[in-house]
XYZ file of C-alpha atoms in Angstrom:
287
model
C 73.361 19.418 -55.018
C 70.967 21.771 -53.272
C 71.751 23.365 -49.917
C 69.829 20.835 -47.847
C 70.364 20.205 -44.142
C 69.283 17.001 -42.424
C 69.284 17.029 -38.608
C 69.286 13.792 -36.654
C 67.468 14.862 -33.508
C 65.021 17.764 -33.687
C 65.071 18.206 -29.930
C 65.829 21.305 -27.885
C 69.041 22.277 -29.673
C 68.284 20.600 -32.985
C 64.990 22.411 -33.411
C 66.605 25.782 -32.654
C 69.219 25.072 -35.324
C 66.461 24.012 -37.721
C 64.530 27.241 -37.194
C 67.589 29.385 -37.834
C 68.592 27.366 -40.891
C 65.131 27.653 -42.362
C 65.142 31.409 -41.724
C 68.395 31.574 -43.687
C 66.874 29.781 -46.653
C 68.007 26.214 -46.131
C 65.991 23.253 -47.367
C 65.484 21.309 -44.171
C 64.527 17.895 -42.799
C 65.237 15.870 -39.686
C 64.214 13.216 -37.228
C 62.262 13.114 -33.998
C 61.334 10.371 -31.573
C 57.607 9.901 -32.193
C 55.109 9.960 -35.029
C 53.011 12.472 -33.080
C 55.889 14.949 -32.873
C 56.647 14.392 -36.544
C 53.085 15.393 -37.376
C 53.358 18.561 -35.276
C 56.629 19.525 -36.941
C 55.231 18.894 -40.412
C 52.273 21.109 -39.550
C 54.819 23.798 -38.658
C 56.507 23.383 -42.036
C 59.443 21.163 -41.028
C 59.895 17.842 -42.835
C 60.212 15.351 -39.965
C 60.718 11.595 -39.849
C 60.137 9.371 -36.795
C 63.400 7.628 -35.893
C 64.331 5.402 -32.964
C 67.771 4.368 -34.147
C 66.876 0.755 -34.803
C 66.008 0.949 -38.508
C 67.333 2.964 -41.409
C 65.354 5.874 -42.761
C 64.054 5.662 -46.330
C 66.767 6.610 -48.797
C 64.471 9.351 -50.087
C 64.646 11.132 -46.706
C 68.336 11.855 -47.229
C 68.341 12.227 -50.998
C 70.141 15.375 -52.186
C 71.262 16.146 -48.625
C 74.392 18.279 -48.628
C 74.754 18.835 -44.870
C 74.114 16.368 -42.027
C 74.084 17.301 -38.346
C 73.642 14.850 -35.467
C 72.450 15.973 -32.039
C 71.403 12.532 -30.751
C 73.075 11.125 -27.642
C 74.903 7.847 -28.247
C 73.592 4.566 -26.922
C 75.665 1.714 -25.507
C 75.811 0.341 -29.056
C 77.142 3.624 -30.441
C 75.728 6.537 -32.411
C 72.163 5.689 -33.537
C 72.351 7.752 -36.725
C 75.525 6.054 -37.890
C 74.376 2.658 -36.711
C 71.255 2.765 -38.853
C 71.877 5.267 -41.640
C 75.624 5.366 -42.297
C 75.221 3.987 -45.813
C 72.904 6.885 -46.700
C 75.315 9.669 -45.707
C 78.088 9.260 -48.262
C 76.956 12.089 -50.560
C 76.947 14.789 -47.881
C 79.692 17.386 -48.267
C 79.511 18.507 -44.611
C 79.010 16.553 -41.399
C 78.419 18.022 -37.965
C 78.196 16.498 -34.507
C 77.053 18.070 -31.227
C 79.256 16.602 -28.518
C 79.961 17.611 -24.922
C 82.720 19.375 -23.030
C 82.360 16.459 -20.629
C 84.951 14.664 -22.793
C 87.632 16.767 -21.044
C 86.769 15.245 -17.672
C 87.462 16.899 -14.329
C 89.996 19.727 -14.163
C 89.379 20.953 -10.633
C 87.954 24.247 -11.844
C 90.815 24.820 -14.283
C 90.470 26.027 -17.847
C 90.229 23.733 -20.867
C 90.406 24.468 -24.589
C 90.302 22.428 -27.779
C 93.947 21.384 -27.329
C 93.297 19.921 -23.857
C 93.653 16.115 -23.901
C 90.374 14.270 -23.421
C 89.893 12.159 -20.306
C 86.148 11.583 -19.870
C 85.150 10.411 -16.419
C 81.426 9.797 -16.988
C 80.033 6.952 -19.101
C 77.927 9.377 -21.121
C 81.046 11.399 -21.991
C 82.963 8.268 -22.947
C 80.145 7.498 -25.377
C 80.265 11.005 -26.826
C 84.008 10.754 -27.433
C 83.535 7.442 -29.223
C 80.789 9.001 -31.340
C 83.099 11.889 -32.256
C 85.587 9.358 -33.606
C 82.879 7.509 -35.532
C 81.860 10.709 -37.302
C 85.526 11.482 -37.900
C 85.937 8.069 -39.522
C 82.973 8.693 -41.833
C 84.307 12.117 -42.857
C 87.706 10.657 -43.671
C 86.064 7.896 -45.694
C 83.824 10.191 -47.744
C 85.937 13.353 -47.919
C 83.263 15.489 -46.254
C 84.114 18.464 -44.070
C 83.520 17.754 -40.383
C 82.746 20.077 -37.488
C 82.506 18.782 -33.931
C 80.857 21.224 -31.532
C 81.517 20.487 -27.863
C 78.797 21.928 -25.644
C 78.616 22.562 -21.885
C 75.324 22.978 -20.012
C 72.576 24.147 -22.359
C 69.933 26.647 -21.286
C 67.293 28.830 -22.872
C 63.542 29.492 -22.791
C 61.749 26.735 -20.912
C 65.013 25.256 -19.654
C 66.782 27.713 -17.388
C 67.316 28.869 -13.833
C 64.384 31.249 -14.377
C 62.095 28.299 -15.052
C 63.426 26.461 -12.001
C 62.720 29.432 -9.750
C 59.204 29.796 -11.154
C 58.560 26.074 -10.673
C 59.840 26.139 -7.099
C 62.578 23.589 -7.833
C 65.626 25.891 -7.784
C 68.216 25.171 -5.111
C 71.446 27.021 -4.461
C 73.988 24.299 -3.810
C 77.348 25.456 -2.489
C 80.281 23.290 -3.459
C 83.445 25.383 -3.033
C 85.609 25.542 -6.146
C 82.856 24.194 -8.419
C 82.561 25.852 -11.831
C 80.189 25.133 -14.696
C 80.298 26.506 -18.212
C 77.052 26.985 -20.119
C 75.676 28.148 -23.464
C 72.369 29.609 -24.601
C 70.540 27.505 -27.169
C 70.387 30.408 -29.627
C 74.171 30.684 -29.559
C 74.420 26.972 -30.312
C 72.330 27.564 -33.425
C 74.476 30.530 -34.453
C 77.653 28.485 -34.037
C 76.245 25.528 -35.971
C 75.244 27.699 -38.924
C 78.670 29.355 -38.920
C 80.349 25.945 -38.939
C 78.181 24.821 -41.850
C 79.781 27.500 -44.001
C 83.088 25.649 -43.899
C 83.818 23.477 -46.918
C 86.792 21.240 -46.107
C 88.816 19.570 -43.394
C 87.988 18.885 -39.781
C 87.422 21.450 -37.034
C 86.700 21.262 -33.323
C 84.906 24.037 -31.444
C 84.124 24.633 -27.791
C 80.729 26.353 -27.906
C 80.578 27.974 -24.475
C 79.904 31.465 -23.165
C 82.422 33.871 -21.625
C 81.646 33.392 -17.942
C 81.871 29.990 -16.249
C 80.306 30.289 -12.813
C 79.086 28.269 -9.844
C 75.489 27.209 -10.300
C 74.611 28.861 -6.977
C 75.496 32.246 -8.488
C 73.317 31.641 -11.533
C 70.361 30.590 -9.375
C 70.838 33.661 -7.167
C 70.783 35.930 -10.221
C 67.570 34.293 -11.423
C 65.877 35.044 -8.075
C 67.063 38.650 -8.300
C 65.754 39.084 -11.860
C 62.355 37.842 -10.724
C 62.333 40.174 -7.733
C 62.389 37.325 -5.238
C 64.551 37.026 -2.110
C 67.636 34.908 -2.703
C 67.527 31.797 -0.506
C 70.591 30.716 1.457
C 72.924 28.260 -0.228
C 72.789 24.617 0.825
C 76.175 23.060 1.611
C 77.124 20.298 -0.807
C 77.484 17.762 1.975
C 73.885 18.393 2.977
C 72.443 18.474 -0.549
C 74.255 15.531 -2.122
C 72.514 12.618 -0.344
C 69.092 13.778 -1.563
C 70.147 14.256 -5.195
C 69.583 11.745 -7.966
C 72.680 9.913 -9.221
C 72.446 11.850 -12.501
C 72.226 15.238 -10.782
C 75.031 14.319 -8.400
C 77.265 13.236 -11.283
C 77.318 16.765 -12.721
C 78.969 17.990 -9.523
C 81.706 15.358 -9.755
C 83.537 17.411 -12.379
C 84.561 21.063 -12.433
C 86.096 22.923 -15.356
C 85.980 26.260 -17.143
C 85.729 26.111 -20.931
C 87.544 28.556 -23.201
C 85.784 29.753 -26.364
C 88.614 31.800 -27.931
C 88.825 29.635 -31.053
C 85.070 29.852 -31.640
C 85.161 33.640 -31.665
C 88.523 34.124 -33.328
C 88.537 31.457 -36.052
C 84.826 30.877 -36.700
C 83.832 34.504 -36.201
C 80.959 33.751 -33.837
C 79.675 36.717 -31.858
C 77.752 35.443 -28.860
C 74.295 36.895 -28.513
C 74.391 36.009 -24.808
C 78.051 36.256 -23.711
C 77.154 35.437 -20.096
C 74.260 33.908 -18.196
C 73.252 37.408 -17.088
C 72.215 38.495 -20.582
C 70.668 35.116 -21.309
C 68.506 34.986 -18.196
C 67.419 38.601 -18.570
C 66.270 37.903 -22.132
C 64.188 34.958 -20.875
C 62.535 37.154 -18.211
C 61.909 39.971 -20.692
C 60.373 37.620 -23.263
C 57.965 36.297 -20.646
C 56.797 39.818 -19.869
């Protein structure tokens, strides 16, 4: 079997993983949401298949696939990739799933690691935990190696505090005791490729950086990097009523995510160990 990676979900993280895998010599294919995006990806040299989770892909799309990675968020009916294409995945020797550190639930700003019991408090995190188990079930059935990567807030070029400041949408919200962990999209790709080198068993990794921090601090640093005056923080009680339910839900939980296992056992060296290096790189790349 050739070293072929199939990614369900060539979105923000999936596409970054695809680019790194291709640079490392992998045969690559994946899915996206529209035929138009599939055409753009094919023009860029990436074999892409439109997929909405309601119908199975052609068997030829997954033929000779050795590694399968899913980045797609679950629906109320479960994981779309497994729901439609489970029967096509039995020959893969490695399975990977991008989950969320939201499965740990609220810890009042305390630290969590891979041994922390899961207690998801948001519906989207409940769905992710169920999807983890579904991929675990498939791996046990087929004998494939399985890596579950739990991610906190994802940022990178085009999706960062720098972009919010430039767009005029950044707000420094002060909720005492609130901590968020985060990870740069390039470090997600590095971790995924490192996990793909494993050949047996199941492993769970928290893919987070070294410095959980209040979002108000991250926003302030972005203003400073851009040479703009840092605006005063808005008290949570004042900001919350104007926020969307989705935005407000992120402030309902507070935890700091440990990444010791990722660095010690998987050997990942973070390119952006804190948001400071990550944001500076985004500013520098933009000139």
